[in-house]
Amino acid sequence: MGEHRQRYNEEFKKQTVQFIQEQTKTVGDLAEELNIPKSTLHQWMSQYRELKNEPAASVDRVRELEAQLKEMSRQHQEKDNKIADVEEELAIVKKAVHIFSKPRN
């Protein structure tokens, strides 16, 4: 007779992947503990993995955070440049108003 295959719902798979990501144990160790084949866990990880659930010590998580930091720094610099441009434009307008508001003789 054929072997009975266990079926798992989507929520169980997502929760299991999140649990794996929060652990410091290897996928192999967790596969033994959960009695789920290691290859199945790897498939679920590739399908449901979310980097935000991983500890910061994870290399992938660190890379993601570095990329976010770089992007935020770029956006911050862009805003600073835009503010400087607007301040310069305002100074020019103030000078123009001052010049053109003087009475002519």
Short mmCIF file of N, CA and C in Angstrom, two decimals:
data_model
loop_
_atom_site.label_atom_id
_atom_site.label_comp_id
_atom_site.label_asym_id
_atom_site.label_seq_id
_atom_site.Cartn_x
_atom_site.Cartn_y
_atom_site.Cartn_z
N MET A 1 0.83 -1.18 0.00
CA MET A 1 0.00 0.00 0.00
C MET A 1 0.88 1.25 0.00
N GLY A 2 0.31 2.34 -0.51
CA GLY A 2 1.04 3.61 -0.57
C GLY A 2 1.13 4.26 0.79
N GLU A 3 2.12 5.08 0.92
CA GLU A 3 2.33 5.81 2.16
C GLU A 3 1.35 6.98 2.24
N HIS A 4 0.77 7.20 3.41
CA HIS A 4 -0.16 8.32 3.61
C HIS A 4 0.63 9.61 3.72
N ARG A 5 0.28 10.60 2.86
CA ARG A 5 0.98 11.88 2.87
C ARG A 5 0.20 12.88 3.71
N GLN A 6 0.92 13.54 4.57
CA GLN A 6 0.31 14.56 5.42
C GLN A 6 0.09 15.83 4.61
N ARG A 7 -1.06 16.44 4.73
CA ARG A 7 -1.36 17.71 4.05
C ARG A 7 -1.40 18.81 5.11
N TYR A 8 -0.83 19.96 4.75
CA TYR A 8 -0.79 21.09 5.67
C TYR A 8 -1.45 22.29 4.99
N ASN A 9 -2.20 23.06 5.77
CA ASN A 9 -2.84 24.24 5.19
C ASN A 9 -1.84 25.40 5.10
N GLU A 10 -2.21 26.43 4.35
CA GLU A 10 -1.32 27.56 4.11
C GLU A 10 -0.90 28.24 5.42
N GLU A 11 -1.84 28.44 6.32
CA GLU A 11 -1.53 29.13 7.58
C GLU A 11 -0.49 28.35 8.38
N PHE A 12 -0.62 27.04 8.43
CA PHE A 12 0.35 26.21 9.14
C PHE A 12 1.74 26.37 8.52
N LYS A 13 1.79 26.36 7.18
CA LYS A 13 3.07 26.50 6.49
C LYS A 13 3.71 27.85 6.80
N LYS A 14 2.91 28.91 6.75
CA LYS A 14 3.44 30.25 7.03
C LYS A 14 3.95 30.35 8.47
N GLN A 15 3.17 29.82 9.40
CA GLN A 15 3.58 29.86 10.81
C GLN A 15 4.84 29.04 11.04
N THR A 16 4.95 27.92 10.36
CA THR A 16 6.14 27.07 10.50
C THR A 16 7.38 27.79 9.97
N VAL A 17 7.23 28.45 8.82
CA VAL A 17 8.36 29.20 8.25
C VAL A 17 8.76 30.33 9.19
N GLN A 18 7.79 31.02 9.73
CA GLN A 18 8.09 32.11 10.68
C GLN A 18 8.81 31.54 11.90
N PHE A 19 8.35 30.40 12.40
CA PHE A 19 8.99 29.74 13.55
C PHE A 19 10.45 29.40 13.21
N ILE A 20 10.67 28.86 12.01
CA ILE A 20 12.03 28.49 11.59
C ILE A 20 12.93 29.72 11.56
N GLN A 21 12.40 30.81 11.03
CA GLN A 21 13.19 32.03 10.90
C GLN A 21 13.56 32.63 12.25
N GLU A 22 12.74 32.41 13.24
CA GLU A 22 13.00 32.97 14.57
C GLU A 22 13.94 32.11 15.40
N GLN A 23 14.26 30.92 14.92
CA GLN A 23 15.11 29.99 15.67
C GLN A 23 16.57 30.13 15.27
N THR A 24 17.43 29.66 16.15
CA THR A 24 18.85 29.64 15.84
C THR A 24 19.29 28.22 15.45
N LYS A 25 18.36 27.28 15.50
CA LYS A 25 18.65 25.89 15.12
C LYS A 25 18.68 25.76 13.61
N THR A 26 19.29 24.69 13.13
CA THR A 26 19.34 24.45 11.70
C THR A 26 17.98 23.92 11.22
N VAL A 27 17.77 24.02 9.92
CA VAL A 27 16.53 23.52 9.33
C VAL A 27 16.45 22.01 9.54
N GLY A 28 17.59 21.33 9.45
CA GLY A 28 17.62 19.88 9.68
C GLY A 28 17.16 19.50 11.09
N ASP A 29 17.65 20.24 12.09
CA ASP A 29 17.24 19.97 13.47
C ASP A 29 15.74 20.21 13.65
N LEU A 30 15.27 21.30 13.08
CA LEU A 30 13.85 21.62 13.21
C LEU A 30 12.98 20.62 12.44
N ALA A 31 13.48 20.13 11.31
CA ALA A 31 12.75 19.11 10.55
C ALA A 31 12.54 17.86 11.39
N GLU A 32 13.59 17.47 12.11
CA GLU A 32 13.48 16.30 13.00
C GLU A 32 12.47 16.56 14.11
N GLU A 33 12.57 17.74 14.74
CA GLU A 33 11.66 18.08 15.83
C GLU A 33 10.20 18.12 15.38
N LEU A 34 9.96 18.68 14.20
CA LEU A 34 8.60 18.83 13.70
C LEU A 34 8.10 17.60 12.94
N ASN A 35 9.01 16.65 12.69
CA ASN A 35 8.69 15.43 11.94
C ASN A 35 8.15 15.78 10.55
N ILE A 36 8.83 16.72 9.91
CA ILE A 36 8.50 17.15 8.55
C ILE A 36 9.80 17.05 7.76
N PRO A 37 9.75 16.47 6.56
CA PRO A 37 10.99 16.34 5.78
C PRO A 37 11.70 17.68 5.57
N LYS A 38 13.01 17.63 5.63
CA LYS A 38 13.83 18.83 5.47
C LYS A 38 13.55 19.50 4.12
N SER A 39 13.39 18.72 3.08
CA SER A 39 13.14 19.27 1.74
C SER A 39 11.81 20.02 1.71
N THR A 40 10.82 19.53 2.43
CA THR A 40 9.52 20.20 2.51
C THR A 40 9.67 21.56 3.18
N LEU A 41 10.44 21.60 4.27
CA LEU A 41 10.66 22.87 4.97
C LEU A 41 11.38 23.87 4.07
N HIS A 42 12.35 23.39 3.29
CA HIS A 42 13.07 24.28 2.37
C HIS A 42 12.12 24.83 1.30
N GLN A 43 11.21 23.98 0.81
CA GLN A 43 10.22 24.46 -0.18
C GLN A 43 9.34 25.54 0.45
N TRP A 44 8.88 25.30 1.65
CA TRP A 44 8.02 26.27 2.33
C TRP A 44 8.79 27.58 2.55
N MET A 45 10.07 27.45 2.93
CA MET A 45 10.87 28.66 3.19
C MET A 45 10.99 29.49 1.92
N SER A 46 11.22 28.83 0.79
CA SER A 46 11.35 29.59 -0.46
C SER A 46 10.02 30.23 -0.85
N GLN A 47 8.93 29.63 -0.45
CA GLN A 47 7.62 30.14 -0.81
C GLN A 47 7.10 31.21 0.15
N TYR A 48 7.34 31.06 1.44
CA TYR A 48 6.71 31.92 2.44
C TYR A 48 7.68 32.79 3.24
N ARG A 49 8.94 32.73 2.91
CA ARG A 49 9.95 33.44 3.70
C ARG A 49 9.74 34.95 3.66
N GLU A 50 9.81 35.58 4.82
CA GLU A 50 9.74 37.03 4.94
C GLU A 50 10.95 37.47 5.76
N LEU A 51 11.79 38.31 5.15
CA LEU A 51 13.03 38.70 5.82
C LEU A 51 12.78 39.45 7.12
N LYS A 52 11.65 40.14 7.21
CA LYS A 52 11.41 40.92 8.43
C LYS A 52 11.26 40.05 9.67
N ASN A 53 11.01 38.74 9.50
CA ASN A 53 10.86 37.85 10.64
C ASN A 53 12.19 37.26 11.10
N GLU A 54 13.24 37.51 10.35
CA GLU A 54 14.53 36.92 10.71
C GLU A 54 15.27 37.81 11.70
N PRO A 55 16.06 37.20 12.57
CA PRO A 55 16.84 38.01 13.48
C PRO A 55 17.87 38.83 12.70
N ALA A 56 18.28 39.93 13.26
CA ALA A 56 19.22 40.82 12.57
C ALA A 56 20.56 40.15 12.32
N ALA A 57 20.86 39.08 13.01
CA ALA A 57 22.13 38.38 12.84
C ALA A 57 22.18 37.63 11.51
N SER A 58 21.03 37.44 10.88
CA SER A 58 20.99 36.75 9.60
C SER A 58 21.66 37.64 8.55
N VAL A 59 22.50 37.05 7.72
CA VAL A 59 23.22 37.80 6.69
C VAL A 59 22.24 38.46 5.73
N ASP A 60 21.21 37.73 5.32
CA ASP A 60 20.22 38.30 4.41
C ASP A 60 19.48 39.46 5.05
N ARG A 61 19.17 39.34 6.31
CA ARG A 61 18.45 40.41 7.02
C ARG A 61 19.33 41.65 7.13
N VAL A 62 20.60 41.44 7.42
CA VAL A 62 21.54 42.56 7.53
C VAL A 62 21.65 43.27 6.18
N ARG A 63 21.73 42.49 5.11
CA ARG A 63 21.80 43.09 3.76
C ARG A 63 20.55 43.90 3.46
N GLU A 64 19.39 43.35 3.82
CA GLU A 64 18.14 44.07 3.57
C GLU A 64 18.11 45.38 4.37
N LEU A 65 18.51 45.32 5.63
CA LEU A 65 18.53 46.53 6.46
C LEU A 65 19.53 47.56 5.93
N GLU A 66 20.68 47.08 5.45
CA GLU A 66 21.66 48.00 4.86
C GLU A 66 21.10 48.67 3.61
N ALA A 67 20.39 47.90 2.79
CA ALA A 67 19.79 48.46 1.57
C ALA A 67 18.72 49.50 1.94
N GLN A 68 17.92 49.19 2.96
CA GLN A 68 16.90 50.14 3.41
C GLN A 68 17.56 51.42 3.93
N LEU A 69 18.62 51.27 4.70
CA LEU A 69 19.33 52.42 5.25
C LEU A 69 19.92 53.27 4.13
N LYS A 70 20.50 52.63 3.14
CA LYS A 70 21.08 53.36 2.01
C LYS A 70 20.00 54.12 1.26
N GLU A 71 18.86 53.48 1.03
CA GLU A 71 17.75 54.13 0.33
C GLU A 71 17.21 55.31 1.14
N MET A 72 17.06 55.14 2.43
CA MET A 72 16.57 56.23 3.28
C MET A 72 17.57 57.38 3.32
N SER A 73 18.84 57.08 3.34
CA SER A 73 19.87 58.13 3.31
C SER A 73 19.80 58.90 2.00
N ARG A 74 19.61 58.17 0.90
CA ARG A 74 19.50 58.82 -0.40
C ARG A 74 18.28 59.74 -0.43
N GLN A 75 17.14 59.25 0.08
CA GLN A 75 15.92 60.07 0.11
C GLN A 75 16.12 61.30 0.99
N HIS A 76 16.80 61.12 2.12
CA HIS A 76 17.06 62.23 3.04
C HIS A 76 17.92 63.29 2.35
N GLN A 77 18.96 62.85 1.66
CA GLN A 77 19.84 63.77 0.95
C GLN A 77 19.07 64.50 -0.15
N GLU A 78 18.20 63.77 -0.83
CA GLU A 78 17.37 64.38 -1.88
C GLU A 78 16.49 65.48 -1.30
N LYS A 79 15.89 65.21 -0.16
CA LYS A 79 15.03 66.21 0.51
C LYS A 79 15.85 67.41 0.96
N ASP A 80 17.04 67.16 1.50
CA ASP A 80 17.91 68.26 1.91
C ASP A 80 18.25 69.15 0.72
N ASN A 81 18.56 68.53 -0.40
CA ASN A 81 18.87 69.29 -1.61
C ASN A 81 17.68 70.11 -2.07
N LYS A 82 16.52 69.52 -2.01
CA LYS A 82 15.31 70.22 -2.43
C LYS A 82 15.02 71.40 -1.50
N ILE A 83 15.19 71.21 -0.21
CA ILE A 83 14.98 72.30 0.76
C ILE A 83 15.96 73.44 0.48
N ALA A 84 17.21 73.10 0.21
CA ALA A 84 18.22 74.13 -0.09
C ALA A 84 17.83 74.91 -1.35
N ASP A 85 17.33 74.19 -2.36
CA ASP A 85 16.89 74.86 -3.59
C ASP A 85 15.73 75.82 -3.32
N VAL A 86 14.77 75.35 -2.55
CA VAL A 86 13.59 76.18 -2.24
C VAL A 86 14.00 77.40 -1.41
N GLU A 87 14.92 77.21 -0.46
CA GLU A 87 15.39 78.34 0.34
C GLU A 87 16.10 79.37 -0.54
N GLU A 88 16.87 78.91 -1.51
CA GLU A 88 17.55 79.82 -2.43
C GLU A 88 16.53 80.58 -3.28
N GLU A 89 15.53 79.87 -3.77
CA GLU A 89 14.48 80.52 -4.57
C GLU A 89 13.74 81.56 -3.74
N LEU A 90 13.46 81.24 -2.49
CA LEU A 90 12.77 82.17 -1.60
C LEU A 90 13.61 83.43 -1.38
N ALA A 91 14.91 83.27 -1.20
CA ALA A 91 15.79 84.42 -1.01
C ALA A 91 15.77 85.31 -2.25
N ILE A 92 15.76 84.71 -3.43
CA ILE A 92 15.70 85.48 -4.68
C ILE A 92 14.39 86.24 -4.77
N VAL A 93 13.29 85.58 -4.43
CA VAL A 93 11.97 86.24 -4.48
C VAL A 93 11.92 87.39 -3.48
N LYS A 94 12.47 87.20 -2.30
CA LYS A 94 12.49 88.27 -1.31
C LYS A 94 13.26 89.48 -1.82
N LYS A 95 14.41 89.23 -2.44
CA LYS A 95 15.20 90.33 -3.00
C LYS A 95 14.43 91.04 -4.11
N ALA A 96 13.77 90.26 -4.96
CA ALA A 96 12.99 90.84 -6.06
C ALA A 96 11.85 91.68 -5.52
N VAL A 97 11.16 91.20 -4.51
CA VAL A 97 10.06 91.96 -3.91
C VAL A 97 10.61 93.26 -3.32
N HIS A 98 11.73 93.19 -2.65
CA HIS A 98 12.33 94.37 -2.05
C HIS A 98 12.71 95.38 -3.12
N ILE A 99 13.33 94.91 -4.20
CA ILE A 99 13.75 95.80 -5.28
C ILE A 99 12.55 96.44 -5.97
N PHE A 100 11.54 95.65 -6.28
CA PHE A 100 10.41 96.17 -7.04
C PHE A 100 9.37 96.91 -6.18
N SER A 101 9.52 96.82 -4.88
CA SER A 101 8.56 97.54 -4.02
C SER A 101 9.04 98.96 -3.67
N LYS A 102 10.26 99.30 -4.05
CA LYS A 102 10.78 100.66 -3.80
C LYS A 102 10.06 101.65 -4.73
N PRO A 103 9.70 102.79 -4.17
CA PRO A 103 9.06 103.80 -5.04
C PRO A 103 10.06 104.36 -6.04
N ARG A 104 9.59 104.61 -7.25
CA ARG A 104 10.46 105.17 -8.28
C ARG A 104 10.28 106.67 -8.33
N ASN A 105 11.32 107.40 -8.56
CA ASN A 105 11.29 108.88 -8.63
C ASN A 105 11.22 109.37 -10.03
#
